Coordinates of C-alpha atoms and ligand atoms in Angstrom, one line a residue:
Chain A
M1 CA -86.1 -3.4 72.8
I2 CA -83.9 -4.9 70.1
A3 CA -84.2 -8.3 68.8
V4 CA -80.8 -9.8 68.1
G5 CA -80.2 -13.1 66.4
K6 CA -77.0 -15.1 66.0
M7 CA -76.4 -16.6 62.6
T8 CA -76.1 -20.4 62.6
N9 CA -76.2 -22.5 59.5
K10 CA -79.8 -22.9 58.5
K11 CA -81.0 -23.6 62.0
P12 CA -83.8 -21.3 63.2
L13 CA -82.7 -18.1 64.6
I14 CA -82.6 -17.7 68.3
E15 CA -84.0 -14.5 69.6
I16 CA -82.4 -12.8 72.5
E17 CA -84.0 -9.9 74.3
N18 CA -81.2 -7.4 74.8
N19 CA -82.2 -5.4 77.9
S20 CA -79.2 -6.2 79.9
K21 CA -76.7 -4.1 78.0
Q22 CA -74.4 -7.1 77.8
E23 CA -73.3 -6.1 74.4
T24 CA -71.2 -3.0 73.9
V25 CA -72.7 -0.5 71.5
V26 CA -70.2 0.7 68.9
V27 CA -72.4 3.1 66.9
E28 CA -75.5 5.0 68.1
M29 CA -77.6 7.5 66.4
K30 CA -80.2 9.6 68.2
H31 CA -82.7 11.7 66.3
L32 CA -80.3 12.1 63.5
K33 CA -81.3 14.6 60.8
K34 CA -79.8 15.5 57.5
S35 CA -81.2 17.7 54.6
F36 CA -79.7 18.9 51.4
G37 CA -81.6 22.2 50.8
N38 CA -85.3 21.2 50.7
N39 CA -84.5 17.6 50.3
H40 CA -85.0 16.2 53.8
V41 CA -83.1 12.9 53.4
L42 CA -82.8 11.7 57.0
R43 CA -85.7 12.9 59.2
D44 CA -85.3 11.1 62.5
I45 CA -82.9 8.2 62.5
N46 CA -82.4 6.2 65.7
L47 CA -80.3 3.1 65.7
I48 CA -77.6 1.3 67.4
V49 CA -74.9 -1.2 66.2
N50 CA -73.6 -3.7 68.8
K51 CA -70.1 -5.0 68.9
G52 CA -69.6 -8.0 66.6
E53 CA -73.0 -7.6 64.9
N54 CA -73.9 -7.4 61.3
L55 CA -76.7 -4.8 60.9
V56 CA -78.3 -4.8 57.4
I57 CA -80.1 -1.6 56.2
L58 CA -82.7 -2.1 53.6
G59 CA -84.5 0.7 51.7
Q60 CA -85.4 1.9 48.3
S61 CA -82.9 3.8 46.1
G62 CA -82.5 7.4 47.1
T63 CA -83.8 7.0 50.7
G64 CA -80.5 8.1 52.1
K65 CA -78.8 4.9 53.0
S66 CA -75.4 6.0 51.7
V67 CA -75.9 9.4 53.3
L68 CA -76.5 7.6 56.6
I69 CA -73.2 5.7 56.6
K70 CA -71.2 8.6 55.1
C71 CA -72.3 10.6 58.3
I72 CA -70.5 7.9 60.4
V73 CA -67.1 8.5 58.7
G74 CA -67.5 12.3 58.5
L75 CA -67.9 12.5 54.7
I76 CA -71.2 14.2 55.4
Q77 CA -71.9 16.4 58.4
I78 CA -75.1 15.8 60.2
D79 CA -77.5 18.7 60.7
E80 CA -79.1 17.7 64.0
G81 CA -79.2 14.8 66.5
K82 CA -76.4 12.9 68.2
L83 CA -74.0 10.5 66.7
L84 CA -71.9 8.3 69.1
I85 CA -69.1 6.1 68.0
F86 CA -67.3 3.9 70.5
G87 CA -69.4 5.7 73.1
K88 CA -68.0 9.2 72.2
V89 CA -70.2 12.0 70.9
I90 CA -68.7 12.9 67.6
S91 CA -69.7 16.6 67.6
E92 CA -67.8 17.1 70.9
L93 CA -64.5 15.7 69.7
R94 CA -61.5 17.6 68.5
N95 CA -59.8 16.9 65.1
K96 CA -57.1 14.6 66.5
E97 CA -59.6 12.5 68.4
L98 CA -61.8 12.3 65.4
I99 CA -59.0 11.0 63.2
Q100 CA -58.2 8.3 65.8
I101 CA -61.9 7.2 65.7
Y102 CA -62.2 7.3 61.9
R103 CA -59.1 5.1 61.7
R104 CA -61.0 2.4 63.4
I105 CA -63.7 2.4 60.7
G106 CA -63.5 0.9 57.3
F107 CA -65.7 1.9 54.4
L108 CA -66.5 -0.2 51.3
F109 CA -67.8 2.2 48.7
Q110 CA -70.6 1.3 46.4
S111 CA -68.5 1.7 43.3
G112 CA -65.4 0.2 45.0
A113 CA -63.7 3.6 44.7
L114 CA -60.5 1.9 43.4
Y115 CA -57.8 4.3 42.3
D116 CA -57.7 3.7 38.6
S117 CA -54.3 5.4 38.2
M118 CA -52.7 2.9 40.5
S119 CA -52.0 -0.8 40.3
V120 CA -53.7 -3.3 42.6
R121 CA -50.6 -3.3 44.8
E122 CA -50.5 0.5 45.0
N123 CA -54.2 0.6 45.8
L124 CA -53.5 -1.5 48.9
E125 CA -50.3 0.4 49.7
F126 CA -52.0 3.8 49.7
P127 CA -54.0 3.5 53.0
L128 CA -51.1 1.7 54.6
R129 CA -48.5 4.4 53.7
R130 CA -51.0 7.1 54.7
Q131 CA -51.8 5.7 58.1
L132 CA -48.8 3.7 59.1
S133 CA -46.2 5.9 57.4
S134 CA -43.2 4.6 59.3
T135 CA -43.9 0.9 58.6
P136 CA -40.9 -0.9 57.0
K137 CA -41.3 -2.1 53.4
E138 CA -41.2 -5.8 54.3
K139 CA -44.1 -5.3 56.7
I140 CA -46.1 -3.5 54.1
D141 CA -45.4 -6.1 51.5
F142 CA -46.4 -8.8 53.9
L143 CA -49.7 -7.0 54.7
I144 CA -50.5 -6.5 51.0
E145 CA -49.9 -10.1 50.2
E146 CA -52.0 -11.2 53.2
A147 CA -54.8 -8.9 52.3
L148 CA -54.9 -10.1 48.7
H149 CA -54.7 -13.7 49.8
N150 CA -57.7 -13.2 52.1
V151 CA -59.9 -12.2 49.2
G152 CA -58.3 -14.6 46.6
L153 CA -56.6 -12.0 44.5
S154 CA -53.0 -12.9 44.9
K155 CA -52.4 -13.4 41.2
S156 CA -53.7 -10.0 40.3
I157 CA -51.2 -8.0 42.3
D158 CA -49.6 -6.2 39.3
K159 CA -52.8 -5.6 37.3
T160 CA -54.7 -2.3 37.2
P161 CA -58.2 -2.0 38.4
S162 CA -59.6 -1.7 34.9
E163 CA -58.3 -5.2 34.1
L164 CA -60.4 -6.7 36.9
S165 CA -64.0 -8.0 36.8
G166 CA -66.8 -6.5 38.8
G167 CA -66.5 -9.2 41.5
M168 CA -62.7 -8.8 41.7
R169 CA -63.0 -5.0 42.0
K170 CA -65.4 -5.5 44.9
R171 CA -63.0 -7.9 46.5
L172 CA -60.0 -5.5 46.0
G173 CA -62.1 -2.7 47.5
L174 CA -62.7 -5.0 50.5
A175 CA -59.1 -5.9 50.8
R176 CA -58.0 -2.3 50.7
T177 CA -60.5 -1.5 53.5
L178 CA -59.6 -4.5 55.6
I179 CA -55.9 -4.1 55.4
L180 CA -56.1 -1.6 58.3
K181 CA -58.1 -4.1 60.4
P182 CA -61.0 -1.8 61.1
E183 CA -63.3 -2.5 64.1
I184 CA -66.4 -1.2 62.3
M185 CA -67.0 -2.0 58.7
L186 CA -69.5 0.0 56.6
Y187 CA -70.5 -1.8 53.3
D188 CA -72.4 0.3 50.8
E189 CA -74.3 -2.1 48.5
P190 CA -71.5 -4.7 48.4
T191 CA -73.3 -7.0 46.0
T192 CA -75.1 -4.6 43.7
G193 CA -74.3 -5.2 40.0
L194 CA -72.9 -8.7 40.6
D195 CA -74.2 -12.0 39.4
P196 CA -75.8 -14.3 42.0
I197 CA -72.8 -16.5 42.4
T198 CA -70.3 -13.7 42.9
S199 CA -72.8 -12.0 45.2
K200 CA -72.8 -15.0 47.4
E201 CA -69.0 -15.1 47.4
I202 CA -69.0 -11.5 48.6
S203 CA -71.6 -12.2 51.3
N204 CA -69.5 -15.1 52.5
L205 CA -66.5 -12.8 52.6
I206 CA -68.5 -10.4 54.8
L207 CA -69.3 -13.2 57.1
D208 CA -65.7 -14.3 57.2
V209 CA -64.6 -10.8 58.2
Q210 CA -67.1 -10.8 61.0
K211 CA -65.9 -14.1 62.3
K212 CA -62.2 -13.5 61.9
Y213 CA -61.9 -10.0 63.3
N214 CA -65.1 -9.7 65.3
T215 CA -65.9 -6.6 63.4
S216 CA -69.2 -4.7 63.8
S217 CA -70.8 -3.9 60.4
I218 CA -73.5 -2.0 58.7
I219 CA -74.4 -3.5 55.4
I220 CA -76.5 -1.6 53.0
T221 CA -78.1 -3.7 50.4
H222 CA -81.1 -4.3 48.0
D223 CA -80.0 -7.8 47.7
I224 CA -82.3 -9.9 49.9
E225 CA -80.1 -13.0 49.5
C226 CA -77.1 -11.0 50.9
A227 CA -79.3 -9.7 53.7
K228 CA -80.4 -13.2 54.6
L229 CA -76.9 -14.6 54.6
T230 CA -75.1 -11.8 56.4
S231 CA -77.6 -10.1 58.8
N232 CA -78.0 -10.5 62.5
R233 CA -80.6 -7.8 62.4
I234 CA -82.3 -5.7 59.7
I235 CA -83.5 -2.1 59.8
V236 CA -85.7 -0.9 57.0
I237 CA -85.6 2.8 56.2
K238 CA -88.5 4.7 54.6
D239 CA -89.0 8.4 54.3
G240 CA -86.0 9.2 56.4
I241 CA -86.9 7.2 59.4
C242 CA -86.3 3.6 60.6
A243 CA -89.6 2.1 59.6
A244 CA -89.1 -1.5 60.7
E245 CA -86.6 -3.5 62.5
G246 CA -86.1 -7.2 63.3
S247 CA -84.3 -10.4 62.3
Y248 CA -84.6 -11.6 58.7
E249 CA -87.1 -14.3 59.8
N250 CA -89.2 -11.8 61.6
L251 CA -89.4 -9.3 58.8
E252 CA -90.0 -12.0 56.3
K253 CA -93.1 -13.0 58.2
S254 CA -94.4 -9.5 58.3
T255 CA -97.8 -8.9 56.9
D256 CA -97.1 -5.3 55.9
P257 CA -97.2 -5.4 52.1
W258 CA -94.5 -2.7 51.9
I259 CA -92.0 -4.7 54.0
R260 CA -93.0 -7.9 52.1
S261 CA -92.1 -6.2 48.8
F262 CA -88.4 -6.4 49.8
F263 CA -88.7 -10.2 50.2
Q264 CA -90.1 -11.0 46.8
Chain B
M1 CA -92.4 44.7 24.0
S2 CA -92.2 43.7 27.6
S3 CA -88.8 43.9 29.2
K4 CA -89.5 41.5 32.0
P5 CA -88.3 38.2 30.5
I6 CA -85.0 39.8 29.4
E7 CA -84.5 41.2 32.9
T8 CA -85.1 37.8 34.4
I9 CA -82.8 36.1 32.0
S10 CA -80.0 38.6 32.6
D11 CA -80.7 38.5 36.4
S12 CA -80.2 34.7 36.4
V13 CA -77.1 34.9 34.2
F14 CA -75.6 37.5 36.5
K15 CA -76.5 35.4 39.5
V16 CA -74.9 32.3 38.0
F17 CA -71.8 34.4 37.0
F18 CA -71.3 35.9 40.4
E19 CA -71.9 32.6 42.2
E20 CA -69.3 31.0 40.0
V21 CA -66.8 33.9 40.6
Y22 CA -67.5 33.6 44.3
S23 CA -66.9 29.8 44.5
I24 CA -63.8 30.1 42.4
T25 CA -62.5 32.7 44.7
I26 CA -63.2 30.5 47.7
F27 CA -61.5 27.6 45.9
T28 CA -58.4 29.8 45.1
L29 CA -58.1 30.9 48.7
R30 CA -58.4 27.3 49.9
F31 CA -55.6 26.4 47.5
F32 CA -53.3 28.9 49.1
K33 CA -54.2 27.9 52.5
E34 CA -53.7 24.2 51.8
A35 CA -50.5 24.8 49.8
I36 CA -48.9 26.7 52.6
L37 CA -49.8 24.6 55.6
P38 CA -48.0 21.3 56.0
P39 CA -47.9 18.4 55.3
Y40 CA -46.6 18.7 51.8
E41 CA -47.0 16.2 49.1
F42 CA -43.6 16.6 47.4
N43 CA -43.6 13.2 45.8
E44 CA -46.9 13.7 44.2
V45 CA -46.0 17.2 42.9
L46 CA -42.9 15.6 41.2
K47 CA -45.0 12.8 39.7
Q48 CA -47.7 15.2 38.4
S49 CA -45.1 17.6 37.0
F50 CA -43.5 14.7 35.1
L51 CA -46.8 13.5 33.8
I52 CA -48.1 16.9 32.9
G53 CA -44.8 18.0 31.2
Y54 CA -44.2 14.7 29.5
K55 CA -47.7 14.4 28.1
S56 CA -47.7 17.8 26.5
L57 CA -44.1 17.9 25.3
P58 CA -44.5 16.3 21.9
L59 CA -47.6 18.4 20.9
V60 CA -46.0 21.6 22.2
A61 CA -42.8 21.0 20.4
I62 CA -44.4 20.1 17.1
T63 CA -46.7 23.1 17.2
G64 CA -43.9 25.4 18.1
F65 CA -41.8 24.2 15.2
I66 CA -44.7 24.6 12.7
I67 CA -45.6 28.1 13.9
G68 CA -42.0 29.3 13.7
L69 CA -41.7 27.9 10.2
V70 CA -45.0 29.2 8.9
L71 CA -44.7 32.6 10.5
T72 CA -41.3 33.0 8.8
I73 CA -42.5 31.9 5.4
Q74 CA -45.6 34.1 5.5
S75 CA -43.8 37.2 6.8
R76 CA -41.1 37.1 4.1
P77 CA -43.1 38.6 1.2
T78 CA -44.4 41.6 3.3
L79 CA -40.9 42.4 4.6
A80 CA -39.5 41.9 1.1
K81 CA -41.9 44.5 -0.2
F82 CA -40.3 47.1 2.1
G83 CA -36.8 45.8 1.4
A84 CA -36.6 44.7 5.0
E85 CA -35.9 41.0 4.5
S86 CA -32.9 41.1 6.8
W87 CA -35.3 41.9 9.7
L88 CA -37.1 38.6 9.2
P89 CA -35.3 36.6 12.0
A90 CA -35.6 39.4 14.5
M91 CA -39.2 40.1 13.8
V92 CA -40.3 36.5 14.0
A93 CA -38.2 35.8 17.1
V94 CA -39.8 38.7 18.9
S95 CA -43.3 37.7 18.1
I96 CA -42.7 34.1 19.1
I97 CA -41.1 34.9 22.4
R98 CA -43.3 37.8 23.4
E99 CA -46.7 36.6 22.4
I100 CA -47.2 33.6 20.1
G101 CA -45.1 31.1 22.0
P102 CA -46.6 31.7 25.4
V103 CA -50.2 32.0 24.2
I104 CA -50.3 29.1 21.8
T105 CA -48.5 26.8 24.2
A106 CA -50.9 27.9 27.0
L107 CA -53.9 27.2 24.8
I108 CA -52.6 23.7 23.9
F109 CA -51.8 23.2 27.6
A110 CA -55.4 24.3 28.5
G111 CA -56.8 21.8 25.9
K112 CA -54.6 18.9 27.0
V113 CA -53.8 19.4 30.7
G114 CA -56.7 21.6 31.8
S115 CA -59.3 19.2 30.4
G116 CA -57.2 16.2 31.6
I117 CA -57.2 17.4 35.2
G118 CA -60.9 18.3 34.9
A119 CA -61.9 14.9 33.6
E120 CA -59.6 13.0 36.0
L121 CA -60.8 14.7 39.1
A122 CA -64.5 14.6 38.0
S123 CA -64.3 10.8 37.4
M124 CA -62.5 10.4 40.7
N125 CA -65.4 12.3 42.2
V126 CA -68.1 10.2 40.5
T127 CA -66.5 7.0 41.5
E128 CA -66.0 8.1 45.1
Q129 CA -62.2 7.9 44.9
I130 CA -62.0 11.3 46.5
D131 CA -64.2 10.2 49.4
A132 CA -62.1 7.1 49.7
M133 CA -58.9 9.2 50.0
Q134 CA -60.5 11.2 52.7
V135 CA -61.3 8.2 54.8
S136 CA -57.7 7.0 54.2
D137 CA -56.4 9.9 56.3
T138 CA -55.5 11.9 53.2
N139 CA -56.6 15.4 52.5
P140 CA -57.8 15.0 48.9
F141 CA -57.6 18.8 48.3
K142 CA -53.9 18.7 49.1
Y143 CA -53.2 15.4 47.4
L144 CA -55.1 16.0 44.2
V145 CA -55.7 19.8 43.7
V146 CA -52.6 21.4 45.3
T147 CA -50.2 19.0 43.6
R148 CA -51.8 19.5 40.1
V149 CA -52.0 23.3 40.3
V150 CA -48.4 23.5 41.5
A151 CA -47.2 21.1 38.8
A152 CA -49.1 23.0 36.1
T153 CA -47.6 26.3 37.3
L154 CA -44.1 24.9 37.2
M155 CA -44.4 23.1 33.9
L156 CA -46.0 25.6 31.6
P157 CA -43.0 28.0 31.7
I158 CA -40.7 25.2 30.9
L159 CA -42.9 24.0 28.1
V160 CA -43.0 27.6 26.7
I161 CA -39.2 27.8 26.7
I162 CA -39.1 24.6 24.8
A163 CA -41.8 25.7 22.4
D164 CA -40.0 29.1 21.8
S165 CA -36.7 27.3 21.2
V166 CA -38.2 24.8 18.7
G167 CA -40.1 27.7 17.2
L168 CA -36.9 29.6 16.5
L169 CA -35.4 26.5 15.0
G170 CA -38.5 26.3 12.7
S171 CA -38.0 29.9 11.8
F172 CA -34.3 29.3 11.1
M173 CA -35.4 26.6 8.6
G174 CA -38.0 28.9 7.2
V175 CA -35.4 31.6 6.6
N176 CA -33.2 29.1 4.8
I177 CA -35.8 27.9 2.4
K178 CA -35.3 31.0 0.3
G179 CA -32.1 32.4 1.7
D180 CA -28.8 31.3 3.1
V181 CA -28.2 32.3 6.7
S182 CA -25.9 30.2 8.8
F183 CA -27.1 28.9 12.2
Y184 CA -24.6 31.2 13.9
L185 CA -25.6 34.3 12.0
Y186 CA -29.3 33.6 12.5
F187 CA -29.1 33.3 16.2
S188 CA -26.8 36.2 16.6
M189 CA -29.4 38.3 14.7
V190 CA -32.1 36.9 17.0
F191 CA -30.2 37.6 20.2
Q192 CA -29.2 41.1 19.1
S193 CA -32.8 42.1 18.6
M194 CA -33.9 40.5 21.9
Q195 CA -34.0 42.4 25.1
F196 CA -34.5 41.5 28.6
E197 CA -37.9 43.3 28.5
D198 CA -39.0 40.8 25.8
L199 CA -38.1 37.7 27.6
F200 CA -38.8 38.4 31.2
P201 CA -42.5 39.6 31.2
A202 CA -43.3 36.8 28.7
L203 CA -42.0 34.2 31.2
I204 CA -43.8 35.7 34.1
K205 CA -47.1 35.6 32.4
T206 CA -46.7 31.9 31.5
I207 CA -46.5 31.3 35.3
F208 CA -49.9 32.9 35.6
F209 CA -51.2 31.0 32.6
G210 CA -50.1 27.7 34.2
F211 CA -51.6 28.5 37.5
A212 CA -54.9 29.5 36.0
I213 CA -55.2 26.4 33.8
G214 CA -54.3 24.1 36.7
L215 CA -56.7 25.8 39.0
I216 CA -59.6 25.9 36.6
G217 CA -59.2 22.3 35.6
S218 CA -59.1 21.3 39.3
Y219 CA -62.0 23.5 40.2
K220 CA -64.2 22.1 37.5
G221 CA -63.2 18.5 38.2
Y222 CA -63.4 18.7 42.0
N223 CA -66.8 20.4 42.0
S224 CA -68.3 18.3 39.2
N225 CA -71.8 16.8 39.4
K226 CA -71.9 13.3 40.7
G227 CA -73.0 11.7 37.4
T228 CA -71.2 10.3 34.4
E229 CA -72.2 13.3 32.4
G230 CA -70.4 15.4 35.0
V231 CA -67.0 14.1 33.6
G232 CA -67.5 15.4 30.1
K233 CA -69.0 18.6 31.3
A234 CA -66.0 19.2 33.7
A235 CA -63.5 18.6 30.9
N236 CA -65.3 20.7 28.4
S237 CA -65.9 23.7 30.6
A238 CA -62.4 23.5 32.0
V239 CA -61.0 24.0 28.4
V240 CA -63.4 26.8 27.5
F241 CA -62.9 28.7 30.7
A242 CA -59.1 28.1 31.0
S243 CA -58.6 29.3 27.4
L244 CA -60.6 32.4 28.0
M245 CA -58.6 33.1 31.1
V246 CA -55.4 32.8 29.1
F247 CA -56.5 35.7 26.9
V248 CA -57.7 37.7 29.8
I249 CA -54.4 37.3 31.7
D250 CA -52.5 38.0 28.4
M251 CA -54.4 41.3 28.1
I252 CA -53.7 42.3 31.7
A253 CA -50.0 41.3 31.2
V254 CA -49.7 43.6 28.2
Q255 CA -51.1 46.5 30.1
V256 CA -49.0 45.9 33.1
T257 CA -45.8 45.5 31.1
S258 CA -46.4 48.7 29.1
L259 CA -47.1 50.6 32.3
L260 CA -43.9 49.3 33.9
Q261 CA -41.8 50.1 30.8
N262 CA -42.9 53.7 30.7
Ligands
ADP1 N1 -73.6 15.4 48.7 C1 -74.9 15.5 48.4 N2 -75.5 16.7 48.1 C2 -76.8 16.9 47.8 N3 -77.6 15.9 47.8 C3 -77.2 14.6 48.1 C4 -75.8 14.4 48.4 N4 -75.7 13.1 48.7 C5 -76.9 12.5 48.6 N5 -77.8 13.5 48.2 C6 -79.2 13.2 48.0 O1 -79.7 12.4 49.1 C7 -80.6 11.5 48.7 C8 -80.2 10.1 49.2 O2 -79.1 9.7 48.5 P1 -78.3 8.3 48.8 O3 -78.0 8.3 50.3 O4 -77.2 8.2 47.9 O5 -79.5 7.2 48.5 P2 -79.3 5.7 48.6 O6 -80.3 5.3 49.7 O7 -79.7 5.1 47.3 O8 -77.9 5.3 49.0 C9 -80.7 11.6 47.2 O9 -81.9 12.3 46.9 C10 -79.5 12.4 46.8 O10 -79.8 13.2 45.7
MG2 MG1 -76.4 4.5 47.9

C-alpha cells in the first residue's frame, strides 16, 4: 500500500490509497542488492516511482542514496534483484534498447558535473549533439536559449562554469539535463551546499519541471525544506533498506526518534 | 632476526606491483579495442593534438635550444684536447638526434602533458563529469582516453623534431661563440655525419614514448580515487611512472636498434 499525496499550496495533503493501479509505474525496484566488496550498501531495496510523481529519498550520508539512483541509469550495475524502468526488466534488455531507455532519463549530479573545459553554451550543446546529432544548428541554438531561459541563465551563455556561483552551477546542470526533455528526472542532492534562498529557488524549479513536463522524479536530499516543498512521497533509507515511507506530513508526525531526527 | 616481516612487506609490494601491471594491461587492451571500433572522435583528437602540442611547444623549444648550446660549449674543450674540434658539430648533432633530443623532450612531455592528462581526467572523475558523459550517450573512454593517447602519440614525434632542430640551431650558435663556421658549412657537416640509422630509430622510439606517456596519464587519471586528494596523486604518479617508462623504452630501443644493425 502506498500513500500518495498531491501537492497543493499549503492546504493539507489529501491521501489517496493507491490499490487500483491507476497510475503507471515508471521505475520499480524489487529486492535490489548492491555491495562493494564487504561493504553491503543496498541490502534489500523495494520501491516504485509513479508517473508524474516526485519521490524524495532521505537518508544519512553514505547510506547509498547516490548508488541507488546510479543503478537506474546504469552507472552502477546491480548485484541482485530486479530493476524495471518503463515496465521493462533492465537485465533482460539488449544494448540498443538500454540506450533508448537511458535517453528518457535525466540525471542531475550532486556536484553538477559541469564540463569545466567548455563554456555554458558548449555544456548544453554537448548532450544535444551527442543524442540528436543530425539536428540543424538553428534548432540547437534555439533549444540552448530556451533551456537557459527556463533556468534564468540567459545572460551567462558565454561564461565558463568556473565563473558561475553555486546556485547558477546547479541551474546550469539542471538546464543541461532538461534540454533533452527526460521523462524521469533523478536529482542527487540538488540543494546541498546552497544558501536557503537559493535552495528554495532550486526546489521551485524542480516543481516547475514536474508541472511543465509531467516528469517523474527521484529527489535525494538532506534538506528537509526541499523535501517539504517538492515531495509527493518520501522514502527513508537506513542500513540498505527502505526503513520508512509516507507523505511529508505523515513522517513529520512519526514518533520514531530516528525519523524525527530528519525533521529537526 | 626474523625474516617474517620482510617477507610480508615484499609480498605486499609484489602484490601491488602485479595488480598494477595487470590493470594497466587491461587498460591498454581496452584502449586498442576502443580505438579500433567505431565511432571515432576525430574532432576531439584534432583538438587534443592542438592543445597538447601547443602547450608544450615553447618549453620544448627553449629547452632544446639551451641543450644544443650548452652541449656544444662543454664538449669543445675535450675535443680540442684531442685536436678534434672540427668534429664538434657532428658529435653534438648525433647526440642530440639520437638520444638527448628524444629523451629530454619526452621527459618534459611527461611532466607537462602526462601530469596534465592525469590531473584533468582525475578531476573529471571526482566531479562526476565522466559519469555525466556516460549518461549523455558518450563513451567516456573513447572520448577522453583514446583521443588523448592518440594525440600524445602523434604530437611527441613532431615536438622532438622541433626540439632537435632548435637544438642544432643552439649548437650552431655554440660553435660560433669561439669559432667562425657559416650556417651552410655547419649544416653540411651535420648532415654528412648523419645517417638514416641515426634518425629513423630515434623517431620510432618517440612514438612509443608518446604512447606510453598518454596512456599512463590517462590510466592514472581515469582510475583515480574519488576524492580531491586523488587529483594530485594522479598527476604526481603519472609523471613519475611515465618518466620511468621513457627510460625503460629507451633502453629497450637501444637494444633493439643495435640488434637490428648487426
Ligand atoms: N564506485 C564505488 N566503488 C566502491 N564503493 C562505492 C562506490 N560508490 C559508492 N561506494 C560506497 O557506497 C557507499 C554509499 O555511497 P553513496 O551512495 O555515495 O552515499 P550517499 O547516500 O551519501 O549518496 C559509501 O560507503 C561509498 O564508499
Ligand atoms: Mg550521495
